[in-house]
Coordinates of C-alpha atoms in Angstrom, one line a residue:
M27 CA -52.2 41.6 -55.4
L28 CA -55.5 40.5 -57.0
I29 CA -54.8 37.8 -59.6
N30 CA -57.5 36.8 -62.1
I31 CA -57.3 33.6 -64.3
D32 CA -58.7 33.8 -67.9
Q33 CA -60.5 30.8 -69.4
S34 CA -57.6 30.3 -71.9
V35 CA -55.3 29.2 -69.0
V36 CA -57.8 26.5 -68.1
E37 CA -58.1 25.2 -71.6
H38 CA -54.4 25.2 -72.0
L39 CA -54.2 22.6 -69.2
F40 CA -56.0 20.1 -71.4
Q41 CA -53.7 20.5 -74.4
S42 CA -51.1 17.9 -75.1
N43 CA -48.3 20.4 -74.7
N44 CA -49.4 21.8 -71.4
S45 CA -46.0 22.1 -69.5
D46 CA -46.3 25.9 -69.3
A47 CA -49.9 25.7 -67.9
L48 CA -48.8 23.1 -65.4
A49 CA -45.9 25.1 -64.2
F50 CA -48.0 28.2 -63.9
V51 CA -50.7 26.3 -61.9
E52 CA -48.1 24.9 -59.6
D53 CA -46.7 28.4 -58.8
L54 CA -50.3 29.7 -58.5
C55 CA -51.2 27.1 -55.9
R56 CA -48.0 27.6 -54.0
A57 CA -48.6 31.4 -53.8
R58 CA -52.1 30.7 -52.4
R59 CA -50.8 28.3 -49.8
K60 CA -48.2 30.9 -48.7
G61 CA -50.8 33.7 -48.5
I62 CA -49.0 35.9 -51.0
H63 CA -51.9 37.0 -53.2
C64 CA -55.6 37.0 -53.6
I65 CA -56.5 34.6 -56.5
Y66 CA -59.8 34.7 -58.2
I67 CA -61.1 32.0 -60.5
K68 CA -64.7 31.7 -61.7
K69 CA -66.4 28.7 -60.2
R70 CA -67.1 27.0 -63.6
L71 CA -63.5 27.4 -64.6
A72 CA -62.2 26.1 -61.3
M73 CA -64.5 23.1 -61.6
R74 CA -63.0 22.4 -65.1
M75 CA -59.5 22.7 -63.7
L76 CA -60.3 20.1 -61.1
G77 CA -60.9 17.6 -63.9
C78 CA -57.4 17.8 -65.2
K79 CA -55.7 14.5 -64.6
S80 CA -52.2 16.1 -64.8
L81 CA -52.7 17.8 -61.5
G82 CA -51.6 16.3 -58.2
E83 CA -53.6 16.0 -54.9
L84 CA -52.0 19.0 -53.3
Q85 CA -52.9 21.2 -56.3
I86 CA -56.4 19.9 -56.4
A87 CA -56.9 20.6 -52.7
T88 CA -55.5 24.1 -53.2
L89 CA -57.7 24.8 -56.2
K90 CA -60.7 23.8 -54.2
R91 CA -59.8 26.3 -51.5
I92 CA -59.3 29.0 -54.2
M93 CA -62.7 28.2 -55.6
H94 CA -64.2 28.6 -52.1
D95 CA -62.4 31.9 -51.6
S96 CA -63.6 33.2 -55.0
T97 CA -67.2 32.8 -54.0
Y98 CA -66.8 35.6 -51.4
M99 CA -64.6 37.9 -53.4
N100 CA -67.1 39.9 -55.4
S101 CA -66.8 43.0 -53.1
L102 CA -63.0 42.9 -53.4
H103 CA -63.2 43.7 -57.1
S104 CA -64.9 47.0 -56.4
L105 CA -62.1 47.9 -53.9
V106 CA -59.1 47.1 -56.0
S107 CA -58.3 49.2 -59.1
E108 CA -55.3 47.3 -60.3
N109 CA -55.2 43.5 -60.8
V110 CA -53.2 41.0 -62.9
V111 CA -54.8 38.8 -65.4
F112 CA -53.1 35.7 -66.7
F113 CA -54.0 34.2 -70.1
S114 CA -52.7 31.7 -72.7
S115 CA -51.9 33.0 -76.2
A116 CA -52.1 29.4 -77.4
I117 CA -55.8 29.6 -76.8
N118 CA -56.8 33.3 -76.6
K119 CA -55.5 35.3 -79.6
S120 CA -57.1 38.6 -78.7
A121 CA -56.3 39.3 -75.1
S122 CA -55.4 42.7 -73.7
D123 CA -51.8 43.7 -74.1
K124 CA -51.8 44.4 -70.4
W125 CA -52.5 40.7 -69.5
I126 CA -49.7 38.3 -68.7
D127 CA -49.2 35.4 -71.2
I128 CA -48.3 32.0 -69.6
C129 CA -46.7 30.7 -72.8
D130 CA -43.0 30.3 -72.2
Y131 CA -43.8 30.8 -68.5
E132 CA -41.0 28.6 -67.3
D133 CA -38.4 30.6 -69.3
S134 CA -39.4 34.0 -68.1
Y135 CA -38.3 35.3 -64.7
L136 CA -40.6 38.4 -65.3
K137 CA -43.7 36.2 -65.6
T138 CA -42.8 33.9 -62.6
S139 CA -42.0 37.0 -60.4
Y140 CA -45.7 37.9 -60.4
L141 CA -46.5 34.9 -58.3
Q142 CA -43.6 35.5 -55.8
S143 CA -43.9 37.7 -52.8
P144 CA -44.0 41.3 -54.0
K145 CA -40.7 43.2 -53.3
V146 CA -41.1 46.7 -51.9
V147 CA -38.0 48.9 -51.7
F148 CA -38.0 51.3 -48.8
E149 CA -35.3 53.9 -48.1
N150 CA -34.7 52.2 -44.7
I151 CA -35.7 48.7 -43.9
N152 CA -37.3 49.8 -40.6
D153 CA -39.8 51.9 -42.6
A154 CA -41.7 48.7 -43.4
M155 CA -43.0 48.5 -39.8
I156 CA -44.8 51.8 -40.1
Y157 CA -46.3 51.0 -43.5
K158 CA -47.5 47.7 -42.3
K159 CA -49.3 49.5 -39.5
V160 CA -50.8 51.9 -42.0
C161 CA -52.1 48.9 -44.0
E162 CA -53.5 47.3 -40.9
W163 CA -55.4 50.5 -40.0
Y164 CA -56.7 50.9 -43.5
L165 CA -58.0 47.3 -43.7
Y166 CA -59.7 47.1 -40.3
Q167 CA -60.7 50.7 -39.5
V168 CA -61.5 52.1 -43.0
L169 CA -62.6 49.1 -45.1
E170 CA -63.6 47.0 -42.0
L171 CA -62.3 43.9 -43.7
N172 CA -61.2 41.0 -41.5
S173 CA -60.8 38.3 -44.1
Y174 CA -57.8 39.9 -46.0
K175 CA -54.3 41.1 -45.2
V176 CA -51.4 42.7 -47.1
S177 CA -48.3 40.7 -48.0
F178 CA -45.0 42.0 -49.3
E179 CA -41.2 41.5 -48.9
P180 CA -39.5 44.7 -47.7
I181 CA -36.1 45.5 -49.4
N182 CA -33.6 47.9 -48.0
G183 CA -32.9 50.7 -50.4
G184 CA -30.1 52.2 -48.3
G185 CA -31.2 55.9 -48.6
D186 CA -29.6 57.5 -51.6
T187 CA -29.0 54.1 -53.3
T188 CA -32.8 53.4 -53.4
A189 CA -33.0 54.1 -57.1
N190 CA -30.1 51.7 -57.9
V191 CA -31.7 48.9 -55.9
C192 CA -35.0 49.4 -57.7
E193 CA -33.4 49.4 -61.1
S194 CA -31.6 46.1 -60.4
L195 CA -34.9 44.5 -59.5
L196 CA -36.9 46.0 -62.4
K197 CA -34.3 44.7 -64.9
E198 CA -35.5 41.2 -64.4
G199 CA -38.9 41.2 -62.6
I200 CA -41.4 43.5 -60.9
A201 CA -40.8 45.7 -57.9
F202 CA -42.5 48.5 -55.9
S203 CA -41.2 51.4 -53.9
V204 CA -42.3 54.0 -51.4
C205 CA -40.2 57.1 -50.9
D206 CA -40.2 60.1 -48.6
S207 CA -40.7 63.5 -50.4
D208 CA -38.1 65.3 -48.2
K209 CA -40.3 68.4 -48.7
K210 CA -40.3 71.0 -45.9
S211 CA -43.4 72.7 -47.2
P212 CA -46.1 71.9 -49.8
S213 CA -44.3 74.0 -52.4
C214 CA -40.7 72.7 -51.9
E215 CA -39.1 70.5 -54.5
V216 CA -39.0 66.7 -54.1
G217 CA -35.8 65.3 -52.7
E218 CA -33.2 63.7 -55.0
T219 CA -33.7 60.1 -53.8
A220 CA -37.4 60.2 -54.5
R221 CA -36.9 62.0 -57.9
K222 CA -34.3 59.5 -59.1
T223 CA -36.4 56.5 -58.0
K224 CA -39.5 57.9 -59.7
E225 CA -37.4 58.3 -62.9
V226 CA -36.3 54.6 -62.7
F227 CA -39.9 53.3 -62.5
S228 CA -40.9 55.6 -65.4
K229 CA -38.0 54.2 -67.4
Y230 CA -39.3 50.7 -67.0
G231 CA -42.9 51.6 -67.6
R232 CA -43.8 50.9 -64.0
S233 CA -44.8 54.4 -62.8
S234 CA -47.9 53.0 -61.0
N235 CA -45.6 50.9 -58.8
F236 CA -44.1 53.9 -57.1
I237 CA -45.5 56.0 -54.3
L238 CA -44.2 59.4 -53.2
I239 CA -45.6 60.2 -49.8
E240 CA -46.7 63.7 -49.1
A241 CA -44.5 64.0 -46.0
H242 CA -40.9 65.0 -45.3
E243 CA -40.0 61.5 -44.1
V244 CA -41.6 58.3 -42.9
E245 CA -41.3 59.5 -39.2
N246 CA -43.9 62.2 -40.0
L247 CA -46.4 59.4 -40.4
I248 CA -46.2 58.6 -36.7
P249 CA -49.1 60.3 -34.9
L250 CA -48.0 63.4 -32.9
D251 CA -49.7 61.9 -29.8
L252 CA -47.2 59.1 -29.7
Y253 CA -44.3 61.5 -29.8
K254 CA -45.9 63.3 -26.9
E255 CA -46.2 60.1 -24.9
C256 CA -42.5 59.2 -25.5
A257 CA -41.0 62.7 -25.1
R258 CA -38.9 63.9 -22.2
E259 CA -39.5 67.3 -20.6
Q260 CA -36.8 69.0 -22.6
Q261 CA -38.5 67.8 -25.8
M262 CA -41.9 69.2 -24.9
P263 CA -41.4 72.7 -26.4
I264 CA -41.4 71.4 -30.0
I265 CA -44.3 69.0 -29.2
N266 CA -46.3 71.9 -27.8
F267 CA -45.5 74.0 -30.8
L268 CA -46.5 71.3 -33.3
E269 CA -49.8 70.8 -31.5
K270 CA -50.6 74.5 -31.8
A271 CA -49.4 74.6 -35.5
V272 CA -51.5 71.6 -36.5
G273 CA -54.5 73.4 -35.0
L274 CA -53.8 76.3 -37.4
Q275 CA -52.6 74.3 -40.4
P276 CA -53.4 70.6 -40.1
C277 CA -51.0 69.4 -42.9
C278 CA -48.0 71.2 -41.6
Y279 CA -46.9 68.3 -39.3
G280 CA -46.1 66.3 -42.4
Y281 CA -43.4 68.8 -43.4
F282 CA -41.6 69.2 -40.1
D283 CA -38.0 68.0 -40.2
M284 CA -37.8 65.6 -37.3
K285 CA -34.0 65.4 -37.4
K286 CA -33.1 69.1 -37.8
S287 CA -36.1 71.0 -36.5
F288 CA -36.1 74.8 -37.4
K289 CA -33.2 77.2 -37.7
Y290 CA -33.5 81.0 -37.4
K291 CA -32.0 81.7 -40.8
E292 CA -34.4 79.2 -42.5
I293 CA -37.5 80.7 -41.1
W294 CA -36.5 84.3 -41.5
G295 CA -34.7 84.0 -44.8
G296 CA -33.3 81.1 -46.8
N297 CA -35.5 79.1 -49.2
K298 CA -38.6 81.3 -49.8
T299 CA -41.1 78.5 -50.3
Y300 CA -40.0 77.0 -47.0
S301 CA -39.7 80.2 -45.0
D302 CA -42.9 81.8 -46.2
Y303 CA -44.9 78.7 -45.3
W304 CA -43.5 78.3 -41.7
R305 CA -43.0 81.9 -40.8
C306 CA -46.7 82.7 -40.9
I307 CA -47.3 79.7 -38.6
F308 CA -44.6 80.9 -36.2
E309 CA -46.1 84.4 -36.1
R310 CA -49.6 82.9 -35.2
V311 CA -48.6 80.3 -32.6
E312 CA -48.7 81.4 -29.0
L313 CA -46.8 79.4 -26.4
E314 CA -46.1 80.2 -22.8
G315 CA -42.4 81.2 -22.5
F316 CA -41.8 81.1 -26.2
E317 CA -41.7 84.3 -28.3
I318 CA -39.8 84.9 -31.5
G319 CA -40.0 87.4 -34.3
E320 CA -38.0 88.8 -37.1
S321 CA -36.9 91.7 -34.9
R322 CA -35.0 89.4 -32.6
I323 CA -32.8 88.3 -35.4
N324 CA -31.4 91.8 -35.7
Q325 CA -30.7 92.1 -32.0
S326 CA -27.3 91.3 -30.5
D327 CA -28.6 89.3 -27.6
E328 CA -26.1 86.7 -26.6
G329 CA -28.7 84.0 -26.5
V330 CA -30.0 84.5 -30.0
K331 CA -27.9 82.9 -32.8
V332 CA -28.9 83.4 -36.4
N333 CA -27.6 79.9 -37.3
G334 CA -29.0 78.3 -34.2
T335 CA -32.0 76.0 -33.8
I336 CA -35.2 77.6 -32.7
L337 CA -36.8 74.5 -31.1
N338 CA -35.3 71.0 -30.4
N339 CA -35.6 68.1 -32.8
L340 CA -37.3 64.8 -32.3
S341 CA -34.8 62.4 -33.9
V342 CA -34.2 60.5 -30.7
V343 CA -37.9 60.3 -29.7
S344 CA -38.9 59.0 -33.2
K345 CA -37.3 55.6 -32.5
F346 CA -39.4 55.1 -29.3
A347 CA -42.5 56.5 -30.9
A348 CA -42.1 54.0 -33.8
Q349 CA -41.7 51.1 -31.4
K350 CA -44.8 52.2 -29.5
L351 CA -46.8 52.4 -32.8
S352 CA -45.8 48.9 -33.8
S353 CA -47.2 47.5 -30.6
M354 CA -50.5 49.3 -30.6
R355 CA -53.9 48.0 -31.7
V356 CA -55.3 50.1 -34.6
E357 CA -58.4 50.9 -32.7
E358 CA -56.3 52.7 -30.1
L359 CA -54.6 55.0 -32.6
K360 CA -55.4 58.7 -32.8
L361 CA -54.3 60.0 -36.1
N362 CA -54.4 63.8 -35.6
G363 CA -52.7 65.4 -38.5
V364 CA -51.8 62.2 -40.4
E365 CA -55.2 60.5 -41.1
R366 CA -55.4 61.9 -44.7
T367 CA -51.9 60.7 -45.6
W368 CA -52.5 57.3 -44.0
N369 CA -55.6 56.9 -46.0
E370 CA -53.9 57.8 -49.3
I371 CA -51.1 55.4 -48.6
G372 CA -53.4 52.6 -47.4
V373 CA -55.5 52.8 -50.7
K374 CA -52.4 52.2 -52.8
L375 CA -50.7 49.5 -50.6
F376 CA -54.0 47.6 -50.4
D377 CA -54.3 47.8 -54.1
W378 CA -50.8 46.4 -54.6
F379 CA -50.6 43.8 -51.8
V380 CA -54.0 42.5 -50.8
S381 CA -53.9 38.8 -49.9
H382 CA -55.5 35.9 -48.1
D383 CA -54.0 34.2 -45.0
K384 CA -51.7 31.2 -45.4
I385 CA -53.4 27.8 -45.6
R386 CA -52.2 24.3 -44.6
L387 CA -53.5 21.3 -46.5

């Protein structure tokens, strides 16, 4: 998170009643030492803060480091669309209503929560590994920035309880969430978990703190090449099919149900938005030893089951593919079929969680 300090905060430090300002600066310096946020203070304001006799040696040393960091942060402002500005209403009477007032800072958990590690609720705690890799790729391969990182605290939403977990956090402080869409085609409806979670963030006026990924589930963010490397021989038919399908319709990989794969009745019948999307792909894909069409459904062949699965799923392979992804360097990644989605997610997560490395003083 990019945090900016208004001049009024600095002037508040020099007031006789400066307890809120001192408490704020203490938390600000602690956040910087922990590498939780990026903190920007104009040089002239930082120099003025260093003259405050109420500050201790550790705070002074930290502020000097923040002042040094700020000298090289001009380019960051053009990359981050959302930032937090702290001000003091004791000094500045006309600040934006979107700014955070440090008056009564010590008595407000909401205000102090901005300087704590940002809490991100995922449907499954293991999702965090994949999203951290997305952030790493976006930072180093897209933005080509080596002096920043992303910092957040992953929280387990527990699947369908994700909305409840988010609400409990938002009642007192700030929180963020990333949810799967559960969509099996671009036109399908969003899943219940994502829908309820989105409603919670809207209820608390935090809609911009919620991301709905355009993918069926987080496993669809793992590049297909990694599934291929981890797959056994019996899992290759679906890998080969998806490779062909992506060549015809690049975004279709994001809507494949890794756990259930395809069923005859869903492709040739069932939900129209789902079946229409995938049926035309099936009819165009050519694979050796694989042939299926609507006419086969009407046959009484013993081997053809209307309720059966057309191709095997990848639920077992996804675990190994995710582990392989976590151990890879970003320059080794081939993002066939997922690059656009990774970029969209990376933009948002960088916006929320950009930070500097930890420092020791």
